[in-house]
Structure formats: structure tokens, C-alpha cells
Amino acid sequence: MALRMALYQPDIPQNTGTILRMAACFGVPVDVIGPTGFDLSDRSLRRAGLDYLDHVDLTRHASWQTFQAARNGSSRLILATSHGAVPHIQFAFTERDILLFGRESAGAPEAVHQAADARVVVPMRPGLRSLNIAVTAAIVTGEALRQTGGWPSRP
């Protein structure tokens, strides 16, 4: 099993498209957990993802419960959150991890926090709330790929 990303009920198609484009480029599969705040075939999602969307290993889940059932506890669930307990650069990622990112507008609910095996945070200057979800996904995924040797090789 390879490192994966999961998006919990994303509500901004441009951010989701950007994350899916990154996932295509890095070869990281993505789970999108519904309901989403937009139609996944939405025009703005296509605009942000460009022609990269055809290269994404994408799995859609109708709900948190269906995602959890499909996951079946076979992987660690690592939630990236501004309420994280450990800076992402101090966390030991494995290639079996699922990197979970919450909603842009509301983050992840308490039930998702409780289900996570770990909660990581991207360190920021005091007094600032959060980064854009696509930026956070790139930072955390990049570190996880670095640690696990998962970066794609260039020809």
C-alpha cells in the first residue's frame, strides 16, 4: 500500500482541483470523502486541475462512514489540522499512511479528530490562523514523500 491523501468534504473546487493536480504529478492516490460542496465534475474543478485529472488515482466515498469502512483500519490516518499535536516535520510518516485534510470552511469535526491516529500541524508564525488547504496538502505531502522515499523518479 502506498501513501494516500484524503479530502474530507471539500467545499472549494479550485482547491480540490489544485490538490488533484499535485496528486497526479506526485503519483499519490486521493480519496474524496463526501458530501462535497460542489459537483466533482464541476467546470471550476476541471479548470484548476487542467488535463491532469485524467492521471489521478481518485476514489470517491459518499460519506465518512463509507470511507472508514473501505479503509478498514489497514492504514494510519494522519490528520493535518491547525489543532495538531505534532509539527509535521517532527512526525515519522510511513508509506502506509493516509494524509487527511479537512474542509476549507470548517476543518474536520471532532469525530474525525477522534478517528485520526495522529494529528499534525504545519508550524506558522503566532497569531495567524491557517494556510490554504492546497498549500497545506503540498507541504505535508512533500514531507511525507521525502521521509518515505516516495518522490517519483525523473527519467
GROMACS .gro file of C-alpha atoms in nm, residues 60-154:
model
   95
   60ARG     CA    1  -1.491   0.879  -0.417
   61HIS     CA    2  -1.668   0.793  -0.090
   62ALA     CA    3  -2.027   0.900  -0.027
   63SER     CA    4  -1.965   0.963   0.343
   64TRP     CA    5  -1.717   0.947   0.629
   65GLN     CA    6  -1.867   0.611   0.726
   66THR     CA    7  -1.811   0.459   0.381
   67PHE     CA    8  -1.454   0.588   0.379
   68GLN     CA    9  -1.389   0.436   0.722
   69ALA     CA   10  -1.541   0.104   0.613
   70ALA     CA   11  -1.325   0.097   0.299
   71ARG     CA   12  -1.015   0.187   0.500
   72ASN     CA   13  -1.093  -0.087   0.748
   73GLY     CA   14  -0.818   0.026   0.984
   74SER     CA   15  -0.550  -0.100   0.748
   75SER     CA   16  -0.364   0.232   0.738
   76ARG     CA   17  -0.281   0.506   0.983
   77LEU     CA   18  -0.496   0.814   0.941
   78ILE     CA   19  -0.287   1.131   0.980
   79LEU     CA   20  -0.498   1.446   1.010
   80ALA     CA   21  -0.338   1.777   0.913
   81THR     CA   22  -0.502   2.039   1.133
   82SER     CA   23  -0.430   2.376   1.287
   83HIS     CA   24  -0.509   2.196   1.615
   84GLY     CA   25  -0.239   1.936   1.555
   85ALA     CA   26  -0.031   1.799   1.839
   86VAL     CA   27   0.296   1.749   1.648
   87PRO     CA   28   0.467   1.964   1.382
   88HIS     CA   29   0.460   1.772   1.054
   89ILE     CA   30   0.840   1.792   1.025
   90GLN     CA   31   0.878   1.608   1.357
   91PHE     CA   32   0.632   1.331   1.271
   92ALA     CA   33   0.754   0.995   1.135
   93PHE     CA   34   0.542   0.919   0.828
   94THR     CA   35   0.519   0.573   0.670
   95GLU     CA   36   0.427   0.471   0.316
   96ARG     CA   37   0.105   0.316   0.452
   97ASP     CA   38  -0.030   0.648   0.589
   98ILE     CA   39  -0.338   0.831   0.468
   99LEU     CA   40  -0.289   1.208   0.492
  100LEU     CA   41  -0.628   1.358   0.573
  101PHE     CA   42  -0.722   1.722   0.509
  102GLY     CA   43  -1.045   1.883   0.636
  103ARG     CA   44  -1.294   2.122   0.482
  104GLU     CA   45  -1.165   2.463   0.381
  105SER     CA   46  -1.452   2.636   0.560
  106ALA     CA   47  -1.470   2.433   0.882
  107GLY     CA   48  -1.179   2.190   0.909
  108ALA     CA   49  -1.265   1.846   1.041
  109PRO     CA   50  -1.531   1.772   1.304
  110GLU     CA   51  -1.449   1.621   1.641
  111ALA     CA   52  -1.546   1.269   1.528
  112VAL     CA   53  -1.280   1.287   1.254
  113HIS     CA   54  -1.023   1.420   1.503
  114GLN     CA   55  -1.103   1.127   1.732
  115ALA     CA   56  -1.069   0.874   1.449
  116ALA     CA   57  -0.726   1.004   1.348
  117ASP     CA   58  -0.424   0.805   1.460
  118ALA     CA   59  -0.222   1.127   1.473
  119ARG     CA   60  -0.276   1.500   1.423
  120VAL     CA   61  -0.002   1.710   1.266
  121VAL     CA   62   0.030   2.084   1.221
  122VAL     CA   63   0.235   2.294   0.982
  123PRO     CA   64   0.423   2.543   1.206
  124MET     CA   65   0.336   2.907   1.141
  125ARG     CA   66   0.401   3.245   1.299
  126PRO     CA   67   0.191   3.315   1.610
  127GLY     CA   68  -0.138   3.495   1.558
  128LEU     CA   69  -0.207   3.357   1.211
  129ARG     CA   70  -0.493   3.109   1.174
  130SER     CA   71  -0.421   2.874   0.889
  131LEU     CA   72  -0.282   2.815   0.542
  132ASN     CA   73  -0.483   2.743   0.228
  133ILE     CA   74  -0.572   2.372   0.223
  134ALA     CA   75  -0.393   2.312  -0.108
  135VAL     CA   76  -0.076   2.472   0.032
  136THR     CA   77  -0.103   2.263   0.349
  137ALA     CA   78  -0.157   1.948   0.145
  138ALA     CA   79   0.154   2.022  -0.062
  139ILE     CA   80   0.371   2.091   0.243
  140VAL     CA   81   0.261   1.783   0.439
  141THR     CA   82   0.258   1.550   0.138
  142GLY     CA   83   0.603   1.672   0.032
  143GLU     CA   84   0.746   1.594   0.375
  144ALA     CA   85   0.578   1.253   0.386
  145LEU     CA   86   0.716   1.169   0.039
  146ARG     CA   87   1.063   1.286   0.145
  147GLN     CA   88   1.061   1.071   0.457
  148THR     CA   89   0.930   0.760   0.282
  149GLY     CA   90   1.139   0.789  -0.035
  150GLY     CA   91   0.817   0.822  -0.231
  151TRP     CA   92   0.909   1.103  -0.470
  152PRO     CA   93   0.868   0.993  -0.834
  153SER     CA   94   1.196   0.938  -1.011
  154ARG     CA   95   1.275   1.153  -1.311
   0.00000   0.00000   0.00000
